CSV table of C-alpha atoms in Angstrom, one decimal:
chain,number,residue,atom,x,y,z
O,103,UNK,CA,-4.6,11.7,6.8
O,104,UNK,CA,-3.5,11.8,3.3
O,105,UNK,CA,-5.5,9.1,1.8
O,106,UNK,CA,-5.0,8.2,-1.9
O,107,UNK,CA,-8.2,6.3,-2.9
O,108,UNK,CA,-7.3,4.6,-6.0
O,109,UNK,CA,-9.3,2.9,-8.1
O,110,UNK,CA,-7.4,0.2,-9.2
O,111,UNK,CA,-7.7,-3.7,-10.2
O,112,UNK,CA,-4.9,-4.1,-7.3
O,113,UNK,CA,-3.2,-2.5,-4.9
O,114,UNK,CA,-0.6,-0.1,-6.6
O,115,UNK,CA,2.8,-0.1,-5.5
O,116,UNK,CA,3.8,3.0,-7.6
O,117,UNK,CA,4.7,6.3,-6.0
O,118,UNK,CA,3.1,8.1,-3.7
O,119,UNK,CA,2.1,11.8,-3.5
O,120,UNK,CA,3.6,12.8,-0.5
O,121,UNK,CA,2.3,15.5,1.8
O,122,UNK,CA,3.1,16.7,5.2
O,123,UNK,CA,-0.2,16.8,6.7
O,124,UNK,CA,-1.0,20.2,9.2
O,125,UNK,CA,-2.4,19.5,12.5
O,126,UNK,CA,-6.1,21.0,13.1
O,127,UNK,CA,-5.9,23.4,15.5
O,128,UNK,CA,-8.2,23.4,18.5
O,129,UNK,CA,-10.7,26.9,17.5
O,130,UNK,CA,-10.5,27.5,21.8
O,131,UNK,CA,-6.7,27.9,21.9
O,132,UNK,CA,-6.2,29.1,18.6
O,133,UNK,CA,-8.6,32.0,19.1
O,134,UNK,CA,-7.0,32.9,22.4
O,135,UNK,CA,-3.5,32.9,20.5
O,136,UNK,CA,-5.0,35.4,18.1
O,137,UNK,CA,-6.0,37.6,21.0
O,138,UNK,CA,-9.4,36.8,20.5
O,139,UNK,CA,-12.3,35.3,23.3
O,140,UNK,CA,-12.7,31.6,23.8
O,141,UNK,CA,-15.3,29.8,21.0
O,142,UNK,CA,-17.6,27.6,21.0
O,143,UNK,CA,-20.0,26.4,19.0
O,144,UNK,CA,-21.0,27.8,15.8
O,145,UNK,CA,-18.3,30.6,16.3
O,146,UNK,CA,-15.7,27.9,16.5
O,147,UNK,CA,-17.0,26.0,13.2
O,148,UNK,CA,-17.4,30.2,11.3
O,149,UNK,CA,-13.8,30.4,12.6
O,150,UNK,CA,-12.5,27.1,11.1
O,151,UNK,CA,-14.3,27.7,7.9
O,152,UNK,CA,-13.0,31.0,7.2
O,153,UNK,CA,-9.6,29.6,7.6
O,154,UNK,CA,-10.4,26.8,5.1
O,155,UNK,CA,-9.9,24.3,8.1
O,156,UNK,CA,-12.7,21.5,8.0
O,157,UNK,CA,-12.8,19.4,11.2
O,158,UNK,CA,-14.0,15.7,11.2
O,159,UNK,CA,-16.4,15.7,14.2
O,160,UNK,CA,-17.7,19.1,12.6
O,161,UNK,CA,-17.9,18.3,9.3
O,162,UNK,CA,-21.4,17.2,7.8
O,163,UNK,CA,-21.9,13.4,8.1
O,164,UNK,CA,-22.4,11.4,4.9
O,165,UNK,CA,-25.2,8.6,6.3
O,166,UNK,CA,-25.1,6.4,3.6
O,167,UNK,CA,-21.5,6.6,3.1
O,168,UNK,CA,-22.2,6.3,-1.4
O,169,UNK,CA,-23.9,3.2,-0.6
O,170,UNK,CA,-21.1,1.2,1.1
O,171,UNK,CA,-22.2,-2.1,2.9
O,172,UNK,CA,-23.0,-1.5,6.5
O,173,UNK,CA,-23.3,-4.7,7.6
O,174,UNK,CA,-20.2,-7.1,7.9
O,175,UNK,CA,-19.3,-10.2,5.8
O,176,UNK,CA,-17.1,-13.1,6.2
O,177,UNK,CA,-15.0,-13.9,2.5
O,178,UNK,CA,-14.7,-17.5,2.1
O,179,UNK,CA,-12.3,-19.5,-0.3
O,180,UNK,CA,-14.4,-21.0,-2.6
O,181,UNK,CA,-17.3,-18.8,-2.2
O,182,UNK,CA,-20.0,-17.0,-4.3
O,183,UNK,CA,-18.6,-14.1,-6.2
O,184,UNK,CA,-20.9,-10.8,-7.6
O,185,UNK,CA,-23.4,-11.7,-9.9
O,186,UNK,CA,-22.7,-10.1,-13.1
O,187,UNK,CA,-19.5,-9.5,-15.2
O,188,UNK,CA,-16.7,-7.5,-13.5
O,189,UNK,CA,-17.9,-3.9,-13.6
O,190,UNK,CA,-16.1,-1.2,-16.0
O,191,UNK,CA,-14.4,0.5,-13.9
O,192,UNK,CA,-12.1,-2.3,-13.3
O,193,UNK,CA,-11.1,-2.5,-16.6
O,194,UNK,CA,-7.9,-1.7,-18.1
O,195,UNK,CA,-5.8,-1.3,-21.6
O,196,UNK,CA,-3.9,-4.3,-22.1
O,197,UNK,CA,0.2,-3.3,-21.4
O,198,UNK,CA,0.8,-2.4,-25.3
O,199,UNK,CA,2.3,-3.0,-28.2
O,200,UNK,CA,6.2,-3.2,-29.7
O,201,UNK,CA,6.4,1.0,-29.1
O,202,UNK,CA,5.6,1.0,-25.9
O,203,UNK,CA,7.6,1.2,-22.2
O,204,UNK,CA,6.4,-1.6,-21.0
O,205,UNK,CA,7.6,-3.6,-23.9
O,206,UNK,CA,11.3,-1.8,-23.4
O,207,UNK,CA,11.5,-2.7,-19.9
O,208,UNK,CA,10.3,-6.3,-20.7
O,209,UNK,CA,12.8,-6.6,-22.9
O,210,UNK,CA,15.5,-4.9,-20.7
O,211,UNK,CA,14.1,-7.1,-18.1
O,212,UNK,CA,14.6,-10.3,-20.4
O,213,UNK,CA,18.1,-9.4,-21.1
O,214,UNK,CA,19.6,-8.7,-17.6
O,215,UNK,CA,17.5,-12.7,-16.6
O,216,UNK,CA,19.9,-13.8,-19.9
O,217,UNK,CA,23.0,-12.1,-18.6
O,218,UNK,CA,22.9,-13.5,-15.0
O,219,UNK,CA,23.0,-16.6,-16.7
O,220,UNK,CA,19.3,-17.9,-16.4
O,221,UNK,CA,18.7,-16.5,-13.0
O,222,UNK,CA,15.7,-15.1,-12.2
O,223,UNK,CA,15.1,-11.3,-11.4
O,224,UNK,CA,11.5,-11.3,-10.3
O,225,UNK,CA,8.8,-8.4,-9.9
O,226,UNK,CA,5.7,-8.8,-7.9
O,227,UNK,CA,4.4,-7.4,-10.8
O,228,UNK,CA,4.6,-10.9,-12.7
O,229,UNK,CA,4.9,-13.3,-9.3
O,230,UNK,CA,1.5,-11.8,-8.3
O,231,UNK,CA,-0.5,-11.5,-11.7
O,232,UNK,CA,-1.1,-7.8,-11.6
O,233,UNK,CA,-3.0,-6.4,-13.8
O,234,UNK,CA,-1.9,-3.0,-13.6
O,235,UNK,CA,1.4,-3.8,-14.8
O,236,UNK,CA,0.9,-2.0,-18.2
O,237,UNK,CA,0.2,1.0,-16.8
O,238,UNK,CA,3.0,0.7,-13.9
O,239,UNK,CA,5.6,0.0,-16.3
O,240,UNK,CA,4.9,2.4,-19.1
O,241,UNK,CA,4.7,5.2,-16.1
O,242,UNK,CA,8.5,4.2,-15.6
O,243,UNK,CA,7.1,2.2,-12.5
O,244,UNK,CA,8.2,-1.0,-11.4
O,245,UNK,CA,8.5,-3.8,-8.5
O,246,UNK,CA,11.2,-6.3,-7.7
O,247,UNK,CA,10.7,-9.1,-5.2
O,248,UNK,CA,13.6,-9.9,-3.3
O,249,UNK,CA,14.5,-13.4,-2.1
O,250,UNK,CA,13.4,-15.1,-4.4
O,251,UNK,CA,9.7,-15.7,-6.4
O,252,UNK,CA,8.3,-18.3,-3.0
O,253,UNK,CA,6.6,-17.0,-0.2
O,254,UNK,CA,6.7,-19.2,3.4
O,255,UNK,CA,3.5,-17.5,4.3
O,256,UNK,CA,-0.2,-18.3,2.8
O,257,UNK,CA,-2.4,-15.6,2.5
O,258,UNK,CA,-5.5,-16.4,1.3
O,259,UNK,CA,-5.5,-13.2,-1.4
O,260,UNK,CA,-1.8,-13.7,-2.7
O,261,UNK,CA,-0.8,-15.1,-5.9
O,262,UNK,CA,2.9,-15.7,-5.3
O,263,UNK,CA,3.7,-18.7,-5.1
O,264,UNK,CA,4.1,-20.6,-1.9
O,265,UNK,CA,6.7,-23.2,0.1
O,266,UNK,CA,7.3,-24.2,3.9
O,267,UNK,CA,10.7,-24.6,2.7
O,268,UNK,CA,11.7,-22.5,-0.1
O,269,UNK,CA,15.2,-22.9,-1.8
O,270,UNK,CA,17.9,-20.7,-0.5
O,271,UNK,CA,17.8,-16.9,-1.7
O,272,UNK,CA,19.9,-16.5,-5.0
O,273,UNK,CA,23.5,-15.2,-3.8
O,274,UNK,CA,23.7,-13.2,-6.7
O,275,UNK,CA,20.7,-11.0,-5.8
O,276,UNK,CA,22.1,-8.6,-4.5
O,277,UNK,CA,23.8,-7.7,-7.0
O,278,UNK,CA,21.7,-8.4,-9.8
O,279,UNK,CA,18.8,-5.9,-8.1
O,280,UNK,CA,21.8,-3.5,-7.4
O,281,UNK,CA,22.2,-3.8,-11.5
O,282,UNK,CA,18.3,-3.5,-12.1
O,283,UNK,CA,17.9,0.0,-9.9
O,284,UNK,CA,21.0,1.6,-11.6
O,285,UNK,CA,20.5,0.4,-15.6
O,286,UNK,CA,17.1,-1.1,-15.5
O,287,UNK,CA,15.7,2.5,-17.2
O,288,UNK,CA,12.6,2.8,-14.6
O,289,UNK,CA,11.6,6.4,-12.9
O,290,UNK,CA,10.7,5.0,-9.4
O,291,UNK,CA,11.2,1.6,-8.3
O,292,UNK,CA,10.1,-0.7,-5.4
O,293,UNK,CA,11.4,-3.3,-3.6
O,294,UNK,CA,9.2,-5.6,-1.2
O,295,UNK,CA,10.6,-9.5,-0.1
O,296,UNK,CA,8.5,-12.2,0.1
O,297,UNK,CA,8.5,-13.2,3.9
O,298,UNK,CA,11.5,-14.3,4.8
O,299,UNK,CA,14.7,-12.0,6.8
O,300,UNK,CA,15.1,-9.2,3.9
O,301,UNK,CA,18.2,-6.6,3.5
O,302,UNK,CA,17.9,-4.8,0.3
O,303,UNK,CA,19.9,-2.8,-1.7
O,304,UNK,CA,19.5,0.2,-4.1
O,305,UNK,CA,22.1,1.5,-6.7
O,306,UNK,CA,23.8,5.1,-6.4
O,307,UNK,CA,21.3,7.1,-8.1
O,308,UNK,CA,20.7,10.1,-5.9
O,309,UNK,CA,17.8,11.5,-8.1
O,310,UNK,CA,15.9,7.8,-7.8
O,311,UNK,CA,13.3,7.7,-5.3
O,312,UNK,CA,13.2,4.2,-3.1
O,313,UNK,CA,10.2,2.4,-2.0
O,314,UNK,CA,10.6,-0.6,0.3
O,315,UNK,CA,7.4,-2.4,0.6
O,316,UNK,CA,8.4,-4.8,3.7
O,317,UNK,CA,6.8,-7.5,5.4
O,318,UNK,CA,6.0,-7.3,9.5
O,319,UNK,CA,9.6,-8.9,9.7
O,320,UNK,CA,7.5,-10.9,12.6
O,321,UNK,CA,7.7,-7.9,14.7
O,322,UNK,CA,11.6,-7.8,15.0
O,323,UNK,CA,12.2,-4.2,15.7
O,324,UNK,CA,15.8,-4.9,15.2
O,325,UNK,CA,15.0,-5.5,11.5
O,326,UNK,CA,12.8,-2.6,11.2
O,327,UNK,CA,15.1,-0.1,12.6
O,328,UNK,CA,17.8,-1.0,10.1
O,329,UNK,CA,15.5,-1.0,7.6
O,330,UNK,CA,14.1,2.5,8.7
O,331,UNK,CA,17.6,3.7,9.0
O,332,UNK,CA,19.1,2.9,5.6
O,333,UNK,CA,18.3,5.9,3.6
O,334,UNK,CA,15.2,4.8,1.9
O,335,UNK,CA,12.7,7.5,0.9
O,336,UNK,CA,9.1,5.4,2.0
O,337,UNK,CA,8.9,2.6,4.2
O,338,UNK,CA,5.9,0.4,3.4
O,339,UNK,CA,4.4,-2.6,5.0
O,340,UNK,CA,0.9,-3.7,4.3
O,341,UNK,CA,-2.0,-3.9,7.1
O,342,UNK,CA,-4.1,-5.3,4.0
O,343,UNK,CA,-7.4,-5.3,5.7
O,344,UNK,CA,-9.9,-4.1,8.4
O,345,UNK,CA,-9.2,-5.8,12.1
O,346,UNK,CA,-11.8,-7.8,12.3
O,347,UNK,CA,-10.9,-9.9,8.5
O,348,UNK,CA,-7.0,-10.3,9.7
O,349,UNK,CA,-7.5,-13.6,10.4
O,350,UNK,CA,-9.4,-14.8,7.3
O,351,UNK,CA,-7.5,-12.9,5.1
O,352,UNK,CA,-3.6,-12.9,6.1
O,353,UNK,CA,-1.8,-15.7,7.3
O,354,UNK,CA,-2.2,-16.7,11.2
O,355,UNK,CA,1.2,-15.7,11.5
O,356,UNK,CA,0.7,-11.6,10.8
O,357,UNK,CA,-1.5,-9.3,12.9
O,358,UNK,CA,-3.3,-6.1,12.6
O,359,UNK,CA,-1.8,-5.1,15.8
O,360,UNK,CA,1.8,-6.3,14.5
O,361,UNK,CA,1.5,-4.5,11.6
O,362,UNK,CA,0.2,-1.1,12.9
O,363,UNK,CA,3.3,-1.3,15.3
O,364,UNK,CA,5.2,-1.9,12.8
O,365,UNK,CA,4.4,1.3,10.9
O,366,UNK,CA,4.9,3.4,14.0
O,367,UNK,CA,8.1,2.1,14.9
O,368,UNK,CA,9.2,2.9,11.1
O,369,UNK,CA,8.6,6.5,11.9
O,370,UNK,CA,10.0,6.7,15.1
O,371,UNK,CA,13.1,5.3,13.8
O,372,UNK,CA,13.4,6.8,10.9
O,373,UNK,CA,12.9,9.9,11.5
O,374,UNK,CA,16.7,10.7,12.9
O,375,UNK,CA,19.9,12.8,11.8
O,376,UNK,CA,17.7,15.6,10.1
O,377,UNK,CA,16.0,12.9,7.4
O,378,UNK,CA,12.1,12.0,6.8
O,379,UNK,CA,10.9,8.5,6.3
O,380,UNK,CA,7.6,8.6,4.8
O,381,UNK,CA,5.7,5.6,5.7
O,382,UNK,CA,2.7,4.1,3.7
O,383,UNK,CA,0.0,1.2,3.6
O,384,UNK,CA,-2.3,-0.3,1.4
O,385,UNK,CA,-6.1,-2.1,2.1
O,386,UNK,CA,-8.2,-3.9,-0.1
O,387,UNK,CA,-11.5,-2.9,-0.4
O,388,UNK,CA,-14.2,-6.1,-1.2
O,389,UNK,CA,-13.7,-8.2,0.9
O,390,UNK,CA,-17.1,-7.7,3.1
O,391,UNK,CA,-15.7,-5.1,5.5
O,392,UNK,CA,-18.0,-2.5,6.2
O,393,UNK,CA,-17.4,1.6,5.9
O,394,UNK,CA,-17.4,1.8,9.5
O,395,UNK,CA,-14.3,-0.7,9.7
O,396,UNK,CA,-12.7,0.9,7.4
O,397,UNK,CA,-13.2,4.5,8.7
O,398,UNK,CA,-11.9,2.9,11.8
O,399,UNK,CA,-8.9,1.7,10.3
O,400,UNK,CA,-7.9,5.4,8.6
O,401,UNK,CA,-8.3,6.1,12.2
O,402,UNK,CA,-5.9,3.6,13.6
O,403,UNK,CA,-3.4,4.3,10.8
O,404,UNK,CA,-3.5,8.4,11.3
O,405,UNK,CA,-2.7,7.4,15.3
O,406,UNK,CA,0.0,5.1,13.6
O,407,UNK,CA,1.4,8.5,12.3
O,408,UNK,CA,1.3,6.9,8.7
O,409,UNK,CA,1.5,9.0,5.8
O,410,UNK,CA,-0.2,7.5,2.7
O,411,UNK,CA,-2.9,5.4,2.4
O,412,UNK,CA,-3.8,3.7,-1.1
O,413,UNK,CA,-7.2,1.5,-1.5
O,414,UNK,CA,-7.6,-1.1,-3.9
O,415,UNK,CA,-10.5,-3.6,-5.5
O,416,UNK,CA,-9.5,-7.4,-3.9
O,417,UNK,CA,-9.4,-9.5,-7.2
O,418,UNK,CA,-9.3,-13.0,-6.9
O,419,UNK,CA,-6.1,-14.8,-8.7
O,420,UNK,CA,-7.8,-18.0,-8.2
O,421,UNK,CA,-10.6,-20.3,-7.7
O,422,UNK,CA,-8.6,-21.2,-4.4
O,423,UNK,CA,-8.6,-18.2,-2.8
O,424,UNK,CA,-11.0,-16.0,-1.4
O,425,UNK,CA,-14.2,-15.2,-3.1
O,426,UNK,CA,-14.7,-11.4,-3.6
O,427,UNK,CA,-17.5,-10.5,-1.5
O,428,UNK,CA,-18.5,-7.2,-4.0
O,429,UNK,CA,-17.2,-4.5,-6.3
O,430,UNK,CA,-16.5,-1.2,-5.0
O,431,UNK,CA,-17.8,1.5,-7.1
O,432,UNK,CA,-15.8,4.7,-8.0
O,433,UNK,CA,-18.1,6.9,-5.3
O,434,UNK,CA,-17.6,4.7,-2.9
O,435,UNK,CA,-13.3,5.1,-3.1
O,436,UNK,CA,-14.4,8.6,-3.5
O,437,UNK,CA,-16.3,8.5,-0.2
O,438,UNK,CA,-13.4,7.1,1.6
O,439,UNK,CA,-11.1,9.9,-0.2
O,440,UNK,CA,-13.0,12.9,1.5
O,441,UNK,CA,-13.2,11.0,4.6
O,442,UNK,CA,-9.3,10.5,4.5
């Protein structure tokens, strides 16, 4: 499992450093492949080792796990946060000034809106609040939301905006976010959809690497087999969470179970006519799970066949949604980085 433990004031939807992971070979058959005896024991773990191969069940447990909580809580909206100000390691540098990226895409960004005659080409990056937009967008990094800036679904973490009955996707989208990919200026761009039926669209720009950050497309695997199939470089959806928080943290209508299958199905149908779809998720970390959960979930994702994890800090937008249960410190991400 390539796990990229990031610690970040959100989750990151920049690009991931991909890796074909190699299978750990059983010491027994290995061995006899060499021409060598059956091993067991501490001959199979001196065999391993001197390969540079560390297996999990083998590998020296970490008990306390850099102090993570080991007994579950339930978030609540409305609830107690950490005592304390918002440790440092969650701070950042505020985007920039004039001479910065992030100020020429804001202002490319700005100019494209004026050209399309007022209409609005949003990013998750704004829609959401994230706060590591300065550092996305002077990396060349950047996010657009498809279908609009209103979400039909109510997840109790999520800052975009919300409707039962949004207005109708702009019909100029497509090509507007066709314009964006091609001129917009950025290295690596992502597209995700708030939650409604998504089809998007990149520019011809071989060299650009695609992202599609999806929802669970209510477990349609019509929709994620032509997703899968067209020519995107990383298919990610979002499992958000450890199992047993799904329901207080997503909306009713998405699953743990959904979205695992999800992710699998991306692969299997992606993976066709000689290409590689790399497929990637993203969990908040605060939100009372415990390490075990989360250790279970790396598991559950690496039987997914998913490629890259990322971690985040949950942060909440506002006073009504969920309370963070606590901060995670830098060795605790680090813990969960080893592990991965």
């Amino acid at each position: 499992m390539l796990a990229l433990c990031q610690q970040a004031l959100a989750l990151r939807c920049g690009p991931p450093m991909l890796s074909t992971a190699r299978p750990t070979p059983e010491p027994a058959a290995a061995a006899a492949a060499d021409g060598g005896a059956v091993l067991q024991g501490e001959a199979a773990k001196q065999w391993l080792a001197e390969r540079g191969i560390v297996r999990h069940d083998m590998a020296p447990q970490d008990h306390d796990r850099a102090g993570y909580r080991s007994e579950p809580v339930r978030p609540k909206v409305g609830g107690d946060m950490p005592d304390g100000p918002r440790p440092g390691w969650f701070h950042v540098p505020a985007p920039g000034g004039s001479e910065t990226r992030y100020a020429e895409l804001k202002e490319s960004l700005e100019a494209r809106r004026a050209d399309a005659g007022g209409t609005k080409l949003a990013t998750v990056c704004e829609e959401a609040q994230c706060p590591n937009i300065g550092e996305c967008w002077n990396g060349g990094t950047a996010t657009i939301m498809l279908l609009g800036d209103t979400c039909t679904r109510g997840c109790k973490f999520c800052a975009v905006k919300t409707d039962a009955a949004p207005e109708p996707p702009d019909e100029t989208e497509p090509w507007n976010t066709a314009d964006a990919v091609a001129n917009w200026g950025v290295d690596y761009i992502v597209l995700t959809s708030v939650d409604r039926d998504a089809s998007p669209t990149a520019g011809q720009r071989p060299e650009l690497r695609v992202e599609c950050l999806v929802s669970d497309f209510a477990g349609d695997a019509a929709a994620v087999r032509t997703l899968a199939r067209s020519g995107l470089d990383v298919f990610a959806h979002n499992v958000e969470t450890v199992e047993r928080l799904q329901p207080m943290v997503r909306d009713r209508r998405a699953s743990y179970a959904q979205s695992l299958s999800v992710l699998r199905r991306a692969k299997d149908f992606g993976n066709c006519d000689g290409r590689r779809v790399y497929t990637k998720t993203s969990i908040m970390l605060g939100l009372g799970e415990t390490a075990e959960e989360v250790l279970r979930t790396m598991r559950d994702l690496r039987e997914a066949d998913v490629d890259v994890l990322t971690f985040g800090q949950y942060l909440r937008p506002t006073e009504r949604h969920l309370a963070v249960v606590e901060y995670v410190t830098p060795e605790q991400f680090d813990y969960f980085r080893r592990e991965g």
